[in-house]
Short mmCIF file of C-alpha atoms in Angstrom, two decimals:
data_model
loop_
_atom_site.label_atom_id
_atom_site.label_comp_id
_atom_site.label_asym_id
_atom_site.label_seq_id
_atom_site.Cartn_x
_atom_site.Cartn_y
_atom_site.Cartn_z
CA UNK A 1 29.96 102.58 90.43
CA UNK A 2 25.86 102.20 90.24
CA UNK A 3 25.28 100.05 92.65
CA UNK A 4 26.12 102.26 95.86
CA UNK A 5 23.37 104.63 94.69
CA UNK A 6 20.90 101.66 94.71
CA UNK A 7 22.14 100.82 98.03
CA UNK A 8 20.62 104.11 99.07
CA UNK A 9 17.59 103.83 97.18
CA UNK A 10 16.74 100.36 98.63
CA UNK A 11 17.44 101.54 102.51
CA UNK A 12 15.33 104.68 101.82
CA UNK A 13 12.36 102.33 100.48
CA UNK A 14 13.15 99.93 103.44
CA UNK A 15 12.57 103.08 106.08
CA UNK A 16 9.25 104.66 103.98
CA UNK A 17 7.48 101.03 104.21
CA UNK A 18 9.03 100.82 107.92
CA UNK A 19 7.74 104.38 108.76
CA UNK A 20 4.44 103.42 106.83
CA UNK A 21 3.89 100.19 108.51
CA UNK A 22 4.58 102.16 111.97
CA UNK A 23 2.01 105.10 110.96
CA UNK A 24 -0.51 101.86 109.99
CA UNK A 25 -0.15 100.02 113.27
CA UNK A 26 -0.49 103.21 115.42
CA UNK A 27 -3.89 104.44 113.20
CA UNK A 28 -5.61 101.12 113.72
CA UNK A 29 -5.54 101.33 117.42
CA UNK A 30 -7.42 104.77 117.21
CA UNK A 31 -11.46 104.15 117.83
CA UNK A 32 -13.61 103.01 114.69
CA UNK A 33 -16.23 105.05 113.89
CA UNK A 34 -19.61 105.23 115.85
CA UNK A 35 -23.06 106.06 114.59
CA UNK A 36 -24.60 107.77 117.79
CA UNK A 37 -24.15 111.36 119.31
CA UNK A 38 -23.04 109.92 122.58
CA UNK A 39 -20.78 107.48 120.65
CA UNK A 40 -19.10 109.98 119.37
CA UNK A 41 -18.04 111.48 123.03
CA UNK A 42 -16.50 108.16 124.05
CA UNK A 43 -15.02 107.89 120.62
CA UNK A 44 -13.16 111.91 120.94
CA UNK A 45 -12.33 110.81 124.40
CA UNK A 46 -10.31 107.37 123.59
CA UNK A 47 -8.48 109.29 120.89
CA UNK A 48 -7.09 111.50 123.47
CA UNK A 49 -6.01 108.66 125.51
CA UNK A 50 -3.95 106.98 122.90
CA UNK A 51 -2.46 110.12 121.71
CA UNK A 52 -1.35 110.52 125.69
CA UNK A 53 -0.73 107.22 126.22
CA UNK A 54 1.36 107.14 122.56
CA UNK A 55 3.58 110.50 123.55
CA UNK A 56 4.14 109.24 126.94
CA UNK A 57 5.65 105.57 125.68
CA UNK A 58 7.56 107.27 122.51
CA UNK A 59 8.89 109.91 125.37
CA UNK A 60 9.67 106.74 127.80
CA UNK A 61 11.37 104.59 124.94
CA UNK A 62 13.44 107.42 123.64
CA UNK A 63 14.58 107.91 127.09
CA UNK A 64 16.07 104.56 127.54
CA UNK A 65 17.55 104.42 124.31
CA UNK A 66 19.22 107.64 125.05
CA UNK A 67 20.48 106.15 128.35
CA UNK A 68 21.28 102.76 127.17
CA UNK A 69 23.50 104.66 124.15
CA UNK A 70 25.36 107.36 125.80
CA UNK A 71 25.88 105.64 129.04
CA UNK A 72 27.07 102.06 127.51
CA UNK A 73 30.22 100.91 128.86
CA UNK A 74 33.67 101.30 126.56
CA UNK A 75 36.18 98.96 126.36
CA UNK A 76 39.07 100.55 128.94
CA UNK A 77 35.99 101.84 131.91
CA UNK A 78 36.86 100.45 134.74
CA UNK A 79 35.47 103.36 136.88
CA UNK A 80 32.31 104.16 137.74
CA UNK A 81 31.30 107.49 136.45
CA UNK A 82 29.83 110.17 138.72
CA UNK A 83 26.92 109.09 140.98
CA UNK A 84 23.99 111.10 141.38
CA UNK A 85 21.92 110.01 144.87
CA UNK A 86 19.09 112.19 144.24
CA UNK A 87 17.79 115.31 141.92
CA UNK A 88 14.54 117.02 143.95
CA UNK A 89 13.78 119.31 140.45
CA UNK A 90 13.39 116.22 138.46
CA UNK A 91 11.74 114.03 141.20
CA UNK A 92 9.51 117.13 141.35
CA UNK A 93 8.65 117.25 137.66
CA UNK A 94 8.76 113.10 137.08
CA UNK A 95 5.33 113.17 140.00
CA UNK A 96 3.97 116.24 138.68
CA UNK A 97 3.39 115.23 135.10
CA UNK A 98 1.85 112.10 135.59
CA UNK A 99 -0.51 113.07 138.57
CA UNK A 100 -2.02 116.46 135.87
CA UNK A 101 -1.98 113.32 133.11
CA UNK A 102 -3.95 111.26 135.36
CA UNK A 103 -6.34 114.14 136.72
CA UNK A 104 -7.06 115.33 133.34
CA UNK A 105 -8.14 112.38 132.33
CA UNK A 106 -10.32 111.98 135.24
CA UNK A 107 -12.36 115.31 134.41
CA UNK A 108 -12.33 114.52 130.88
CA UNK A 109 -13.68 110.91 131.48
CA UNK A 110 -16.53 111.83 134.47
CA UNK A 111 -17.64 114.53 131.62
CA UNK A 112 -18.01 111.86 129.09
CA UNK A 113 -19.81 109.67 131.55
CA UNK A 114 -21.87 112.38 132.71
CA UNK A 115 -23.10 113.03 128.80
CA UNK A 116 -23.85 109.08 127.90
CA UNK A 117 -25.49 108.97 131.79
CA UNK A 118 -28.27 111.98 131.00
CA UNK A 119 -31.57 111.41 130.55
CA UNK A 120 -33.82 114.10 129.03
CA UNK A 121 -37.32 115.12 130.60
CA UNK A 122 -38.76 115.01 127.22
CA UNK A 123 -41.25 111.80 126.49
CA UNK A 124 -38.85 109.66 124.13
CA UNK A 125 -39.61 106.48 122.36
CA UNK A 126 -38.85 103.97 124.81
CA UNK A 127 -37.58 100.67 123.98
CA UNK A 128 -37.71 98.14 126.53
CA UNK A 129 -34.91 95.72 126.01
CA UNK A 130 -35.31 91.76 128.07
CA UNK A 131 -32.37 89.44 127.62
CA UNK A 132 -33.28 85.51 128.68
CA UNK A 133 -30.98 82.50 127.78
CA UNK A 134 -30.25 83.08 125.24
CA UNK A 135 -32.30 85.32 123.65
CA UNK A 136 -33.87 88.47 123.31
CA UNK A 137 -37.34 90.73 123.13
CA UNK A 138 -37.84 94.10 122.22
CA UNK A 139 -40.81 96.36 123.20
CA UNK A 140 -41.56 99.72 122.15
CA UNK A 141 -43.25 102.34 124.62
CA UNK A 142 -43.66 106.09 124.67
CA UNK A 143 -44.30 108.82 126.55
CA UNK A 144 -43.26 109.87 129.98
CA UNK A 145 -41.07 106.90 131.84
CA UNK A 146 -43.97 107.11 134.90
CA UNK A 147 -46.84 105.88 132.61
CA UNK A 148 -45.31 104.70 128.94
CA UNK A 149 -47.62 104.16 126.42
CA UNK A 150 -47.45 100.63 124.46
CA UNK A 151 -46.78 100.97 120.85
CA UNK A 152 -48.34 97.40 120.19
CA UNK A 153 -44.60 96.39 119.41
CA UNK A 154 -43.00 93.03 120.81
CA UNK A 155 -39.76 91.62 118.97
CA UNK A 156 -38.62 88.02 120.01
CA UNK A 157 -35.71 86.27 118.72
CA UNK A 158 -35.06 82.39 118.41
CA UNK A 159 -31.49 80.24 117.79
CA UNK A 160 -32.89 79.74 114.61
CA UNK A 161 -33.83 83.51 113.39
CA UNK A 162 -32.31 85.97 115.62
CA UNK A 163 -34.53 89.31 116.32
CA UNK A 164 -34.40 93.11 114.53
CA UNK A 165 -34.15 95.60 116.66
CA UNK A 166 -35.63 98.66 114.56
CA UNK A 167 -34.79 101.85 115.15
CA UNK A 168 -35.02 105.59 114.06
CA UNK A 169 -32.23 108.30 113.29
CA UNK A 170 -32.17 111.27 114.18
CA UNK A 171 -34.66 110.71 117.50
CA UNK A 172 -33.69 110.48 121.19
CA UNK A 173 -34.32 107.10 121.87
CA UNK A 174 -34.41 105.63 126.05
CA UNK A 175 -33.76 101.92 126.34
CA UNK A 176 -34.69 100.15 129.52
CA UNK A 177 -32.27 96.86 130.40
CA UNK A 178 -33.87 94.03 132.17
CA UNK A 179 -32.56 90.60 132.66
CA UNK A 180 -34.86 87.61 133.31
CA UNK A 181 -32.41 84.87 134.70
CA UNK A 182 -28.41 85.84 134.62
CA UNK A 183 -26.55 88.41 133.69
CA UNK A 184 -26.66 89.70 130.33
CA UNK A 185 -25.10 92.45 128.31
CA UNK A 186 -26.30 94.75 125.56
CA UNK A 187 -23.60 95.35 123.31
CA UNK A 188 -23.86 97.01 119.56
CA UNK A 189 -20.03 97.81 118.51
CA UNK A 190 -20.92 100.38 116.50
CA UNK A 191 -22.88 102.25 119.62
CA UNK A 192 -19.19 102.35 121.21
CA UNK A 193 -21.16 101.49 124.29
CA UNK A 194 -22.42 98.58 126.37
CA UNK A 195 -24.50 98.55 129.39
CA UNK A 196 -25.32 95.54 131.23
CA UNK A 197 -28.69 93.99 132.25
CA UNK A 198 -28.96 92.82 135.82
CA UNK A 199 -31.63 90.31 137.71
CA UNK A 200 -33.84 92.38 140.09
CA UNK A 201 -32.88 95.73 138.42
CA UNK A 202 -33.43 98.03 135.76
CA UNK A 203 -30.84 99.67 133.92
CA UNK A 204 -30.72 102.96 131.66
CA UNK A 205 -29.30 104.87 128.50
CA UNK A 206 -30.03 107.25 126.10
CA UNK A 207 -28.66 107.75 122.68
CA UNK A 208 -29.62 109.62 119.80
CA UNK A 209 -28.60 107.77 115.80
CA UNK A 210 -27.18 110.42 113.66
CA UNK A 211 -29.26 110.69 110.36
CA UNK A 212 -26.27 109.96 107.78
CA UNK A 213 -27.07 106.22 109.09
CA UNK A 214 -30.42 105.85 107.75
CA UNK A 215 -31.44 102.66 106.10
CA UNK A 216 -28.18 100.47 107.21
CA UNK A 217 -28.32 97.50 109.28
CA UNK A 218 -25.26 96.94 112.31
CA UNK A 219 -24.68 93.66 114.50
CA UNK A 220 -25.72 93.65 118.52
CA UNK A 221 -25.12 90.57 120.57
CA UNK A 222 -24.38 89.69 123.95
CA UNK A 223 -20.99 90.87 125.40
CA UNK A 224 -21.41 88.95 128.77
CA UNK A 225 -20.91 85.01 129.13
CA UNK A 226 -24.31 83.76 130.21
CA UNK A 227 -24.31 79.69 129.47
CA UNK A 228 -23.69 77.27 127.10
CA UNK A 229 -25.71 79.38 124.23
CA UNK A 230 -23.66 83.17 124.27
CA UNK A 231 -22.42 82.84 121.22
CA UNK A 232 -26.16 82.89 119.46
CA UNK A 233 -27.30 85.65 121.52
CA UNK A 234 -27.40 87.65 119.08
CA UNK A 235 -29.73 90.52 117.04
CA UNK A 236 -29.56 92.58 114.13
CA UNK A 237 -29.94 96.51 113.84
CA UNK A 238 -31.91 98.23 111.53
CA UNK A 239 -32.02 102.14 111.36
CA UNK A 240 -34.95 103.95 109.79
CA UNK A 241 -35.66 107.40 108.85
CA UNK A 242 -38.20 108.56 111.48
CA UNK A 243 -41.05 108.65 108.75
CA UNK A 244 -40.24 105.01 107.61
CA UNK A 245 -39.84 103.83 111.76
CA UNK A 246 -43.52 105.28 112.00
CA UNK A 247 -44.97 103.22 109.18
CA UNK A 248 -43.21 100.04 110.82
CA UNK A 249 -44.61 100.93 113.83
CA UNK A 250 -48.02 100.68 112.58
CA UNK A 251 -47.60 97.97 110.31
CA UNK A 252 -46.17 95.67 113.03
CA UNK A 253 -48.93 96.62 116.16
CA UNK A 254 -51.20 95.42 112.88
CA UNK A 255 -49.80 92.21 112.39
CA UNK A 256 -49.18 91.64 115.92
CA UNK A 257 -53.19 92.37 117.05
CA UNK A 258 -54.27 89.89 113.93
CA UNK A 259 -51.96 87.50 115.02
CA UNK A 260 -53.65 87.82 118.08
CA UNK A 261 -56.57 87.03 117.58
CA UNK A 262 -58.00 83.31 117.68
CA UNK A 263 -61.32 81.90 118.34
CA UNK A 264 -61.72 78.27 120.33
CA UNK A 265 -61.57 74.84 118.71
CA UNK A 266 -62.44 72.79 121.66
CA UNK A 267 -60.95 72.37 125.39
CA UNK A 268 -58.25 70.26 124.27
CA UNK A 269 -55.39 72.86 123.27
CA UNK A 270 -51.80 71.84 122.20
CA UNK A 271 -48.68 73.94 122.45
CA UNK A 272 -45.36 73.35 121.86
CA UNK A 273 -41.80 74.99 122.55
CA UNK A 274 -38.52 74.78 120.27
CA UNK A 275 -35.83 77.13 120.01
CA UNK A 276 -36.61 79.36 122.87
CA UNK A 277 -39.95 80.17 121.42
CA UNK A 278 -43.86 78.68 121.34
CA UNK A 279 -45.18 77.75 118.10
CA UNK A 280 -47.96 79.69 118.70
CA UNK A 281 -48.94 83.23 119.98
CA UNK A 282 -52.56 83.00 120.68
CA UNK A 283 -54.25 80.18 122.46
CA UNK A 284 -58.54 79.94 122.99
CA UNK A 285 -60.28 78.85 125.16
CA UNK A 286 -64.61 78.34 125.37
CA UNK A 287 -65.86 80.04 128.54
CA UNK A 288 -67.28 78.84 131.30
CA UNK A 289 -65.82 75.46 130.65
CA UNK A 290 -62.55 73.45 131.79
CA UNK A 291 -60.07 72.78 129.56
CA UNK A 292 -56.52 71.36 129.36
CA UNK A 293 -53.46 72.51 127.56
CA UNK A 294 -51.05 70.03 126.41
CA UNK A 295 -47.70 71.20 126.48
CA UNK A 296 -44.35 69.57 124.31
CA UNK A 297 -41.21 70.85 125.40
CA UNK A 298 -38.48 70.51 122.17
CA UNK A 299 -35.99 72.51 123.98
CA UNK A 300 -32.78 71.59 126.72
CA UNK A 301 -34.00 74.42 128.45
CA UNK A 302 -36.43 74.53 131.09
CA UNK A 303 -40.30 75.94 129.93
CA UNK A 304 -43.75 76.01 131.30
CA UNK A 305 -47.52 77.51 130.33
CA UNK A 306 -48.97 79.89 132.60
CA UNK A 307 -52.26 82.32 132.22
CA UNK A 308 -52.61 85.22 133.61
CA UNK A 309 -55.08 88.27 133.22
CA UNK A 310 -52.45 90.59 131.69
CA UNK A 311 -48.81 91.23 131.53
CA UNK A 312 -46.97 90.13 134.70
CA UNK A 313 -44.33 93.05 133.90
CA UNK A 314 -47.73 95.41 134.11
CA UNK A 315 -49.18 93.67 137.18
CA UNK A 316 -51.07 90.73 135.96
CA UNK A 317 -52.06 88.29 138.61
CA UNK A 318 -51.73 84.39 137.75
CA UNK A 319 -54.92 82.41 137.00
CA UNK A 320 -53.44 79.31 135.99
CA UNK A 321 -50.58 76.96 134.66
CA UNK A 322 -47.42 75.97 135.82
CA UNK A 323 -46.39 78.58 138.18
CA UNK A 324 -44.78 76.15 140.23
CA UNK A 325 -41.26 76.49 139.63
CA UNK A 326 -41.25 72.32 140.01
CA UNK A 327 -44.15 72.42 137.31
CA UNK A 328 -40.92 73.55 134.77
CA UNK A 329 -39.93 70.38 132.19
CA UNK A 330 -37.46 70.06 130.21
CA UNK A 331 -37.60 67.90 126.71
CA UNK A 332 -40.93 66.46 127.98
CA UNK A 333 -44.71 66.35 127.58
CA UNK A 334 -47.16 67.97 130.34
CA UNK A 335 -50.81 68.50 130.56
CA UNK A 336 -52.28 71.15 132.77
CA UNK A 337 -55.82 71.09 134.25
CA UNK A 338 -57.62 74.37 134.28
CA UNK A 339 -60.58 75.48 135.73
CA UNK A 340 -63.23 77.12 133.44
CA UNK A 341 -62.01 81.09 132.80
CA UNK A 342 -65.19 84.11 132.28
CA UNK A 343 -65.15 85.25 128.98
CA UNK A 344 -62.05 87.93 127.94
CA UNK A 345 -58.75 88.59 126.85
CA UNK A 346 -55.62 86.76 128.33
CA UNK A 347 -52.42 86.87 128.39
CA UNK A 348 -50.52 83.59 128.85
CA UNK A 349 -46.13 82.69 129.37
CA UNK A 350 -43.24 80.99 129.89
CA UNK A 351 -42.43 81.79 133.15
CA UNK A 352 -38.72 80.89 132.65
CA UNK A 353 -38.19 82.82 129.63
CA UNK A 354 -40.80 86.09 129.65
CA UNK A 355 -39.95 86.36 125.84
CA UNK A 356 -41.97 83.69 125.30
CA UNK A 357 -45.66 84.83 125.58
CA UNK A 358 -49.29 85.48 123.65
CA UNK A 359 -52.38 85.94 123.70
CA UNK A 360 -55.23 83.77 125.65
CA UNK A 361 -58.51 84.12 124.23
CA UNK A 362 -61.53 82.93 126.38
CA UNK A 363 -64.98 83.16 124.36
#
């Protein structure tokens, strides 16, 4: 007599851990949660698609379980039941739905791609982001986008120690995407975003990190396949409260103008790559003198050593090295001749990878 009622309790238990594991599936398709203003836009907006898209398939599945049921064939039907050739209300209504579905999503998505697209006429920290195989740099700028200001700020990233990309809450911060070789893409999941970086072109975005995210660190990487090394392209994010992003600011322009900052040894200088990066960041050279630089290439990858008299990305012209693209080597050992240099500061660089670079002093 006891065991019909725990019948009925076991099929109710059955359908709450059903209805539960239902409810589960369905809530881990929504969006996870973003840390930016402009993540949180794309985030409201993919909500609304799945709850669409989930109405529209539970509407479309009841349907044809409703037709399968009450139009199965019984045993004794051997008639057809009436047949309808055409209904022009519901034909009507069948279009109609689907084309406002589809145009409201159309606003509602050029709106949200209008937001992430905006860029402010304020003077924002700029952060000027290079991807190279298969690695990046980071360089922080501000002021207007016409004539930025250098913060003293240069990030580079090996295999071996992938780079920190710093950055404050709470500030509207404009990245600039440039790609050295191949196509790249900047991708931080937690941004809800990516944007890709193109050869010959610079892309843009703006986003501001909302200030309950201070002092946490998120994962970036590459989300495009760009050779035989994607899968280290990688970085780390670090947010700061805008106080504590100022100090590191500072701190790091310090370390990176001691660093330098080298005084010549001789003419016979020595440099060596590994790991998509020099093991040095300063080279010196006497004035008025010649002087060779021995290079040692560790890497599969292609490297060279060229000087010029400042930042090719600012308009420095080339004064010597391998600028030859056939002056490139790859696990090898090269020795440029150079012809003496005046007195002054330098700026030498892989020409393959431009997150490679220093300093080159001549005294």
């Amino acid at each position: 007599m006891t065991r019909k009622p725990e019948r009925g309790r076991t099929r109710t238990r059955a359908r709450l851990v059903a209805l539960a594991g239902g409810l589960g599936f369905l809530l881990a398709a929504c969006a996870p949660e973003t840390i930016t203003d402009s993540g949180q836009k794309v985030h409201s907006l993919y909500n609304v698609v799945l709850v669409m898209a989930a109405v529209v398939f539970v509407g479309v599945e009841v349907a044809i379980a409703y037709a399968a049921i009450r139009y199965r064939r019984h045993k004794g039907d051997d008639t057809l039941p009436e047949q309808f050739h055409g209904n022009t209300k519901i034909e009507i209504v069948w279009t109609l739905i689907p084309s406002i579905i589809v145009l409201a999503l159309f606003v509602m998505s050029m709106v949200v791609l209008a937001d992430v697209n905006r860029e402010h006429d304020n003077d924002p920290l700029t952060v000027r982001v290079t991807g190279f195989q298969w690695q990046w740099q980071f360089e922080y700028f501000t002021g207007p986008e016409a004539q930025p200001e250098s913060l003293g700020v240069s990030i580079i990233g090996t295999q071996a120690e992938p780079p920190t990309l710093v950055l404050p809450v709470g500030e509207r911060i404009h990245f600039d995407l440039v790609a050295q070789d191949v196509v790249h893409s900047f991708y931080i999941p937690d941004f809800l975003f990516k944007r890709d970086l193109i050869p010959g072109r610079t892309n843009h975005f703006e986003t501001t990190i909302l200030p309950k995210y201070a002092n946490q660190e998120f994962h970036g990487q590459c989300a495009e396949l760009c050779g035989d090394l994607h899968n280290e392209m990688t970085f780390d994010l670090q947010t700061m409260t805008a106080q504590g992003f100022d100090v590191w600011v500072k701190d790091e322009a310090a370390k990176e103008a001691k660093s330098n900052t080298c005084a010549p040894t001789g003419t016979d200088l020595h440099i060596e790559a590994q790991d998509l990066a020099f093991d040095t960041t300063c080279l010196a050279a006497p004035a008025g003198q010649p002087f060779t630089i021995e290079f040692v290439n560790h890497d599969a990858a292609p490297h060279n050593v060229d000087i010029y008299d400042k930042d090719p990305a600012q308009g420095g012209k080339h004064l010597a090295g391998g600028k030859d693209a056939n002056d490139t080597i790859i696990s090898a050992t090269t020795t440029y001749q150079v012809d003496p240099l005046d007195a002054g500061n330098y700026y030498f660089q892989c020409d393959v990878h431009t997150g490679m670079h220093g300093a080159f002093v001549v005294k």
